[in-house]
Short mmCIF file of C-alpha atoms in Angstrom, two decimals:
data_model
loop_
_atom_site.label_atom_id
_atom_site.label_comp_id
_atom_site.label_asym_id
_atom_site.label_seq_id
_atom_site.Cartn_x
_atom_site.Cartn_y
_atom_site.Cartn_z
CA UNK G 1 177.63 359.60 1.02
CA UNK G 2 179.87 362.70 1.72
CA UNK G 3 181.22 362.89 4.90
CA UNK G 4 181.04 366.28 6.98
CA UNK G 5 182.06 365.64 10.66
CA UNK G 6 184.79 368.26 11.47
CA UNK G 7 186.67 368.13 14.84
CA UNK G 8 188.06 371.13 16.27
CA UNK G 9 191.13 371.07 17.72
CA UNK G 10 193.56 374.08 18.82
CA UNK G 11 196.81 373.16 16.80
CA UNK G 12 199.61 376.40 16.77
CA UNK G 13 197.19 378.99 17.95
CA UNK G 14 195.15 378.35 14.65
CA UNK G 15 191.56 376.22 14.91
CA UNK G 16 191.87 373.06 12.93
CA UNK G 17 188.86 371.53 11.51
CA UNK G 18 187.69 367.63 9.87
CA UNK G 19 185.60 367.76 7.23
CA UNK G 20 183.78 366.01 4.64
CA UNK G 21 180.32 367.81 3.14
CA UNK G 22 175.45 385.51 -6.80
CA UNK G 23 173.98 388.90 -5.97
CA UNK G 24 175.66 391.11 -3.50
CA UNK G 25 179.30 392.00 -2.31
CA UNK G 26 179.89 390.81 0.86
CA UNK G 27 181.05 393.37 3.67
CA UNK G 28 182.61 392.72 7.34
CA UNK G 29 179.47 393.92 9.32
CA UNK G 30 180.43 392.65 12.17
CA UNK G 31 177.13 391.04 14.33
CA UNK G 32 174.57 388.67 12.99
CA UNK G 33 171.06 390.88 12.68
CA UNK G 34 169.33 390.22 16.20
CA UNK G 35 166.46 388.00 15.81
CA UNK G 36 162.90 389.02 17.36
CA UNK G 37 160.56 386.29 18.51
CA UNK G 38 157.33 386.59 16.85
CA UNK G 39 154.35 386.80 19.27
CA UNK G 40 151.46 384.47 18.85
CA UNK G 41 152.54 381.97 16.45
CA UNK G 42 150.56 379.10 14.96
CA UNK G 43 151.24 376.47 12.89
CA UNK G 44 148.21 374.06 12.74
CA UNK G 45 148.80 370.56 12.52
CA UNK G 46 152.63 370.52 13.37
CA UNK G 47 153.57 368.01 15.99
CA UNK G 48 156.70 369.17 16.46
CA UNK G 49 155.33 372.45 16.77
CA UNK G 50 153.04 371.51 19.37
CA UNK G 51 155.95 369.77 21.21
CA UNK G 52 158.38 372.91 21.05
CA UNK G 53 155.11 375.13 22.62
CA UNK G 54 154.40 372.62 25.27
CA UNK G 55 157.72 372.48 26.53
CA UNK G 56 158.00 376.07 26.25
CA UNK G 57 161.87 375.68 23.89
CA UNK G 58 162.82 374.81 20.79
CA UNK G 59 166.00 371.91 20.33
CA UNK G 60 168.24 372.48 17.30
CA UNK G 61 170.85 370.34 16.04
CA UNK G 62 173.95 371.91 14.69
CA UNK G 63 177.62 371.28 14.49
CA UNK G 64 179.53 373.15 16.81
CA UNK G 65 183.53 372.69 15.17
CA UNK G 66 182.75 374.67 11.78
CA UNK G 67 183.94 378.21 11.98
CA UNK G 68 181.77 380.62 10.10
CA UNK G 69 179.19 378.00 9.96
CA UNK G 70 178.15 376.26 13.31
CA UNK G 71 180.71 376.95 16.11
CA UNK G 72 180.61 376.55 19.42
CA UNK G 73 183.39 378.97 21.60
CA UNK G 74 184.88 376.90 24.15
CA UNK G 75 185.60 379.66 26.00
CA UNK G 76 181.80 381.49 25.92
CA UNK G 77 180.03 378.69 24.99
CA UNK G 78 177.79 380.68 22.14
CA UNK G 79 177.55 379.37 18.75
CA UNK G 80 178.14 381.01 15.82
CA UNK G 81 178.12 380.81 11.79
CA UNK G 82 175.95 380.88 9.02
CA UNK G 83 174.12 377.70 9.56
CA UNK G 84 173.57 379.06 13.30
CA UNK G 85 172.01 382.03 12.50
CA UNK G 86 169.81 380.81 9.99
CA UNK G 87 168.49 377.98 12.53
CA UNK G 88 167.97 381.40 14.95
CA UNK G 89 165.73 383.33 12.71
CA UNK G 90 163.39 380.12 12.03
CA UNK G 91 163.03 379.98 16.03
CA UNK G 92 162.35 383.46 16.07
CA UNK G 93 159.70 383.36 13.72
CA UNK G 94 158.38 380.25 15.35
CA UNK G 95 157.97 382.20 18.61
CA UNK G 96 161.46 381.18 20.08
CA UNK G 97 163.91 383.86 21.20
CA UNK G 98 167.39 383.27 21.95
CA UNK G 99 166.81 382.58 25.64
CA UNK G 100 164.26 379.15 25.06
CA UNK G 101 167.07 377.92 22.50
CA UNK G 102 168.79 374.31 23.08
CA UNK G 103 171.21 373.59 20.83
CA UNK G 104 172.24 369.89 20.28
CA UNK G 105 175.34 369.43 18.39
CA UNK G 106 174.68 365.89 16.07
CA UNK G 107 177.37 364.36 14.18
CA UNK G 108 176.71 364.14 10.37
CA UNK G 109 176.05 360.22 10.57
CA UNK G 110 173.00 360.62 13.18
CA UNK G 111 171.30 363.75 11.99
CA UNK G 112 168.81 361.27 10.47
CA UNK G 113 167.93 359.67 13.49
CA UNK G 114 167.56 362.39 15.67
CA UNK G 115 164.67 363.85 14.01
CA UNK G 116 162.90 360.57 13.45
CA UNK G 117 163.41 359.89 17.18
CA UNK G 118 162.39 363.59 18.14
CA UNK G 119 165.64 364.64 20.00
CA UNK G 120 165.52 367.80 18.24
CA UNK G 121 163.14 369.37 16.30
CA UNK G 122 165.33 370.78 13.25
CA UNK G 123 168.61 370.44 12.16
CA UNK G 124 170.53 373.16 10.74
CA UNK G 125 173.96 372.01 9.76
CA UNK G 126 175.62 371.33 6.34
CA UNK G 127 172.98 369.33 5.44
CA UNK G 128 172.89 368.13 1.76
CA UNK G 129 169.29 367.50 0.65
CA UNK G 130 169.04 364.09 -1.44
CA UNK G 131 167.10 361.93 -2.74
CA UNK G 132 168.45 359.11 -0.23
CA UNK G 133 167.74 361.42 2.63
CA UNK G 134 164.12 361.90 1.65
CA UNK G 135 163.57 358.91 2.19
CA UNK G 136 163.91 359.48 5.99
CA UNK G 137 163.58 362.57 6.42
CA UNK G 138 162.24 366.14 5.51
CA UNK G 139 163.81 369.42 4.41
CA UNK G 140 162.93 372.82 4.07
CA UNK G 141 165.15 375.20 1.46
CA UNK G 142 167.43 374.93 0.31
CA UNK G 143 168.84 377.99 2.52
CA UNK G 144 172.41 377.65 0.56
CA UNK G 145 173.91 375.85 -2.06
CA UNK G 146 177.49 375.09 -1.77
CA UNK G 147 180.10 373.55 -3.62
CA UNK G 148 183.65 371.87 -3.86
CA UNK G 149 186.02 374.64 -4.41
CA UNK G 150 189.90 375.27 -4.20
CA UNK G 151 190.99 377.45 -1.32
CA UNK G 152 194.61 379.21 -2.45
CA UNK G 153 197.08 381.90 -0.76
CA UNK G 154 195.71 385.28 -1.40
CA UNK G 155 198.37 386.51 -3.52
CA UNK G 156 197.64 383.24 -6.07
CA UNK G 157 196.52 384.22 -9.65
CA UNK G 158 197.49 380.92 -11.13
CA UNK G 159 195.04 379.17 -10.02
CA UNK G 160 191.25 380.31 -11.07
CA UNK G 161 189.22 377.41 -11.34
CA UNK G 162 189.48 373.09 -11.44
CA UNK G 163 190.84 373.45 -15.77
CA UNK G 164 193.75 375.23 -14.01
CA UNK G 165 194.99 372.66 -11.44
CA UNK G 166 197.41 370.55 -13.85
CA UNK G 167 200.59 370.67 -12.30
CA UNK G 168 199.09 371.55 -8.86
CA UNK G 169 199.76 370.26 -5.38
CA UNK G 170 196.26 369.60 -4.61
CA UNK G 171 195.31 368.83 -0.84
CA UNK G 172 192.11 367.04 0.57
CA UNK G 173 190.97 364.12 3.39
CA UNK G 174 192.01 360.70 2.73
CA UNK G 175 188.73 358.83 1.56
CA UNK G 176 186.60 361.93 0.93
CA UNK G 177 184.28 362.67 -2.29
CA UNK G 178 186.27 365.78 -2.90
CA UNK G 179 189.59 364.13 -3.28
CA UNK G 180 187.60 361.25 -4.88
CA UNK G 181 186.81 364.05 -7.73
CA UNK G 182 189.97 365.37 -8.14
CA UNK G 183 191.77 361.58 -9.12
CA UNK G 184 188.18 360.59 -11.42
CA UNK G 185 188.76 363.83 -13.25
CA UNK G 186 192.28 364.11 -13.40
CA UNK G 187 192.35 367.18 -12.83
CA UNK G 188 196.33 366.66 -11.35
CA UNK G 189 198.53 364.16 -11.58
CA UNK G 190 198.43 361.61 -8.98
CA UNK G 191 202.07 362.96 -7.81
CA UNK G 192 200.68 366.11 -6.78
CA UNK G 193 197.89 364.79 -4.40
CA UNK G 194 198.64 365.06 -0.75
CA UNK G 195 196.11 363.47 1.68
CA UNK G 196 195.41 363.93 5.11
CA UNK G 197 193.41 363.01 7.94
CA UNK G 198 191.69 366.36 8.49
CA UNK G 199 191.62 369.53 6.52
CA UNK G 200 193.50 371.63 8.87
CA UNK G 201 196.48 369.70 7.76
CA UNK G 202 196.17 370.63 4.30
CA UNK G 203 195.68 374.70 5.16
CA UNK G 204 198.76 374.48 7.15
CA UNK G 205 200.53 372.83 4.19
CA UNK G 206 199.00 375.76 1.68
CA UNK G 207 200.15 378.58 4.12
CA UNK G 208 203.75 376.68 4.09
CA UNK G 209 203.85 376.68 0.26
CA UNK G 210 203.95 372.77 0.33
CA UNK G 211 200.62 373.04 -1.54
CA UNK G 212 199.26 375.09 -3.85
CA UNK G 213 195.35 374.41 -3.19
CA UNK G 214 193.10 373.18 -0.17
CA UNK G 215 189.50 371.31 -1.87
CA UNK G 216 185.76 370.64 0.06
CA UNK G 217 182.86 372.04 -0.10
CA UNK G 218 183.11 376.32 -0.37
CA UNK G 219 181.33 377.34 2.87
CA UNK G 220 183.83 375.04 4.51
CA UNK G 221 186.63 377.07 2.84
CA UNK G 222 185.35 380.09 3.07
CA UNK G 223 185.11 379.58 6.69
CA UNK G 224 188.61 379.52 6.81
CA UNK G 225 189.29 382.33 4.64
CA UNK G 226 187.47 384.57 6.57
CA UNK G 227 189.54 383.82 9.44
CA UNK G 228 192.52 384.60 7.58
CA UNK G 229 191.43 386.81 4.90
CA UNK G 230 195.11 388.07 4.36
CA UNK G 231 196.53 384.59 3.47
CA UNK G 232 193.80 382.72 1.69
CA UNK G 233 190.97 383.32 -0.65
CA UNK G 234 188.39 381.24 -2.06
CA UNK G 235 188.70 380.82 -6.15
CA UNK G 236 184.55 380.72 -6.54
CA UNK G 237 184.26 378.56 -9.15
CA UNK G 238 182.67 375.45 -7.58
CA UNK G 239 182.43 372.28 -9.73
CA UNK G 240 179.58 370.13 -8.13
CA UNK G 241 176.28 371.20 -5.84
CA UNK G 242 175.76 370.81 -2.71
CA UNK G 243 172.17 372.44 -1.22
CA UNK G 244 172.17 372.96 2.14
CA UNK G 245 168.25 372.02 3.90
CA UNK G 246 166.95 372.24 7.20
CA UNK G 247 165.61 369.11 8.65
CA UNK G 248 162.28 367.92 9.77
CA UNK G 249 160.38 365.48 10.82
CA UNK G 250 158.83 363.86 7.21
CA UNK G 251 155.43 363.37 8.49
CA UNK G 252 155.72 367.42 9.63
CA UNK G 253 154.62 368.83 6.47
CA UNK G 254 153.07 372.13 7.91
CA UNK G 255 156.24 372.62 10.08
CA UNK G 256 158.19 372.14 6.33
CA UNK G 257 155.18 375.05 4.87
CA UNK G 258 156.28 377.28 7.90
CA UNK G 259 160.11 376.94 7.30
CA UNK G 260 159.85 377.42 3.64
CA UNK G 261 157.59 380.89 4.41
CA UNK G 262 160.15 382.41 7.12
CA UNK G 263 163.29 381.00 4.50
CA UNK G 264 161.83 383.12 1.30
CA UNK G 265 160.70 385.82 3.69
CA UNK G 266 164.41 386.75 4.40
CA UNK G 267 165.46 386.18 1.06
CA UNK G 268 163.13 388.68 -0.18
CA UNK G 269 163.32 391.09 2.76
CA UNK G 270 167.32 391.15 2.80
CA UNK G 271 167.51 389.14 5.81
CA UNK G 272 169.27 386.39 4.25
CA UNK G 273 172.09 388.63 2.95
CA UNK G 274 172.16 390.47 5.71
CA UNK G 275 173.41 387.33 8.00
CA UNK G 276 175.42 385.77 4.95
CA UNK G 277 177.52 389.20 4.89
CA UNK G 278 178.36 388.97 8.68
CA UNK G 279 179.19 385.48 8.69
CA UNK G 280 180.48 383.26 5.41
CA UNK G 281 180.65 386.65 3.65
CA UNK G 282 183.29 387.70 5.85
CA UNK G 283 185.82 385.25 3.41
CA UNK G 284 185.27 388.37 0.54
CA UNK G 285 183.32 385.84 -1.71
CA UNK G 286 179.74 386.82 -2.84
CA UNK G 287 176.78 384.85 -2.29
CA UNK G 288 173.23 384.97 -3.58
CA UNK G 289 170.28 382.79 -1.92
CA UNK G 290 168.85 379.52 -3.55
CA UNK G 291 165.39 378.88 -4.62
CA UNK G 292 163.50 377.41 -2.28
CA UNK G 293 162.07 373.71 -3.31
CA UNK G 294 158.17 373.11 -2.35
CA UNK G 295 158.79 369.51 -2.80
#
């Protein structure tokens, strides 16, 4: 199972992170669309639904140490990102403005368990859907699908996809899938693999020159190219999939109905693009949304 726990740390005035899980050019336009709460909402025979109405909130779980994606400011306390936004407009059109929003930031390994045990109600957070997951759990979307890129220095046009990494200093966490990929493929030689604990490590190496690429999922690099969009770019070739879901409750099917409605609602109404553009599409890579799967 990939693992995707990220720790931010303040390292040099730069945010490090942890990690381990196209129509449209993307502009900077600045702020997330505000979100409206929908006025008498209904979703007959949701559970969770009822729970959220009775106690008058709605409890998300997120990650809060993924810039661009789910972020928590230290210094405001407001989370940000992609993955935050997107877990906004599904309370909005739930009923839930911005003011009866918890957020609960899970850790990859107990996402699982806190929607069986009801300590949040979704859970919007680089969260693969698979087939071992299912098992446990429900998802609505996918809302993304990402996938392992290369992150390189901006001015890099040697480097344009995976076939072009021979004779690369490749960089990645010790013990990860990503890095896993890159020995089973060969796609370098051993020699030029550099491992490290977390993955700010290996972006501090690539802006030093000491390595020519950074590898993990996409909207994890992107993350960090759009917080440095003059050193580092994302190539945009990725070479696996990784769809990003929302998860439920699995006995919550009409909640799952609901979240699939509002998730191809904002594809179709430009509402998806919209908050891609001001958040992951701040990197300069394009995006289009998924297909969403009625499972």
């Amino acid at each position: 199972m990939r693992v995707r726990s990220l720790a931010a740390l303040l390292l040099a005035g730069g945010l490090a992170l942890t990690a381990c899980g196209k129509e449209g050019s993307p502009a900077d336009t600045g702020s997330a669309p505000t979100q409206a709460a929908e006025a008498d909402v209904k979703v007959d025979g949701s559970a969770t639904f009822d729970k959220m109405k009775s106690r008058g909130k709605v409890v998300i779980g997120v990650k809060e140490d993924q810039p661009g994606l789910g972020f928590k400011d230290a210094t405001t306390n407001k989370y940000s990102g992609f993955d935050v936004e997107i877990a906004r407009l599904v309370a909005a059109k739930l009923g839930f403005g911005e003011d009866k929003i918890e957020y609960k930031a899970i850790a990859s390994a107990g996402r699982e368990q806190a929607l069986i045990n009801g300590d949040v109600d979704y859970y919007v957070g680089t969260y693969t859907i698979n087939d071992g997951r299912k098992e446990k759990i429900a998802f609505a979307g996918p809302y993304f699908v990402a996938g392992q890129d290369l992150l390189v220095r901006a001015d890099d046009t040697s480097i344009t996809g995976k076939e072009t990494l021979m004779g690369k200093k490749v960089c990645s966490v010790t013990g990860s899938t990503p890095i896993k990929r890159i020995k089973d493929e060969k796609l370098t030689e051993d020699a030029n693999i550099t491992e490290f604990q977390n993955y700010s490590q290996c972006v501090s190496k690539l802006a030093e020159g000491a390595v020519d690429a950074v590898t993990t999922d996409d909207a994890i690099l992107k993350g960090y190219a759009a917080q440095e969009k003059d050193k580092f770019k994302v190539v945009g070739k990725p070479f696996s999939k990784e769809p990003y879901g929302i998860g439920l409750n699995k006995e919550d099917k009409p909640l799952r109905d609901k979240v699939n409605d509002v998730l191809q609602s904002a594809i179709d109404d430009g509402t998806w693009k919209s908050i891609y553009d001001s958040t992951l599409g701040k990197s300069g890579s394009p995006a289009e949304p998924p297909a969403i799967d009625r499972y």
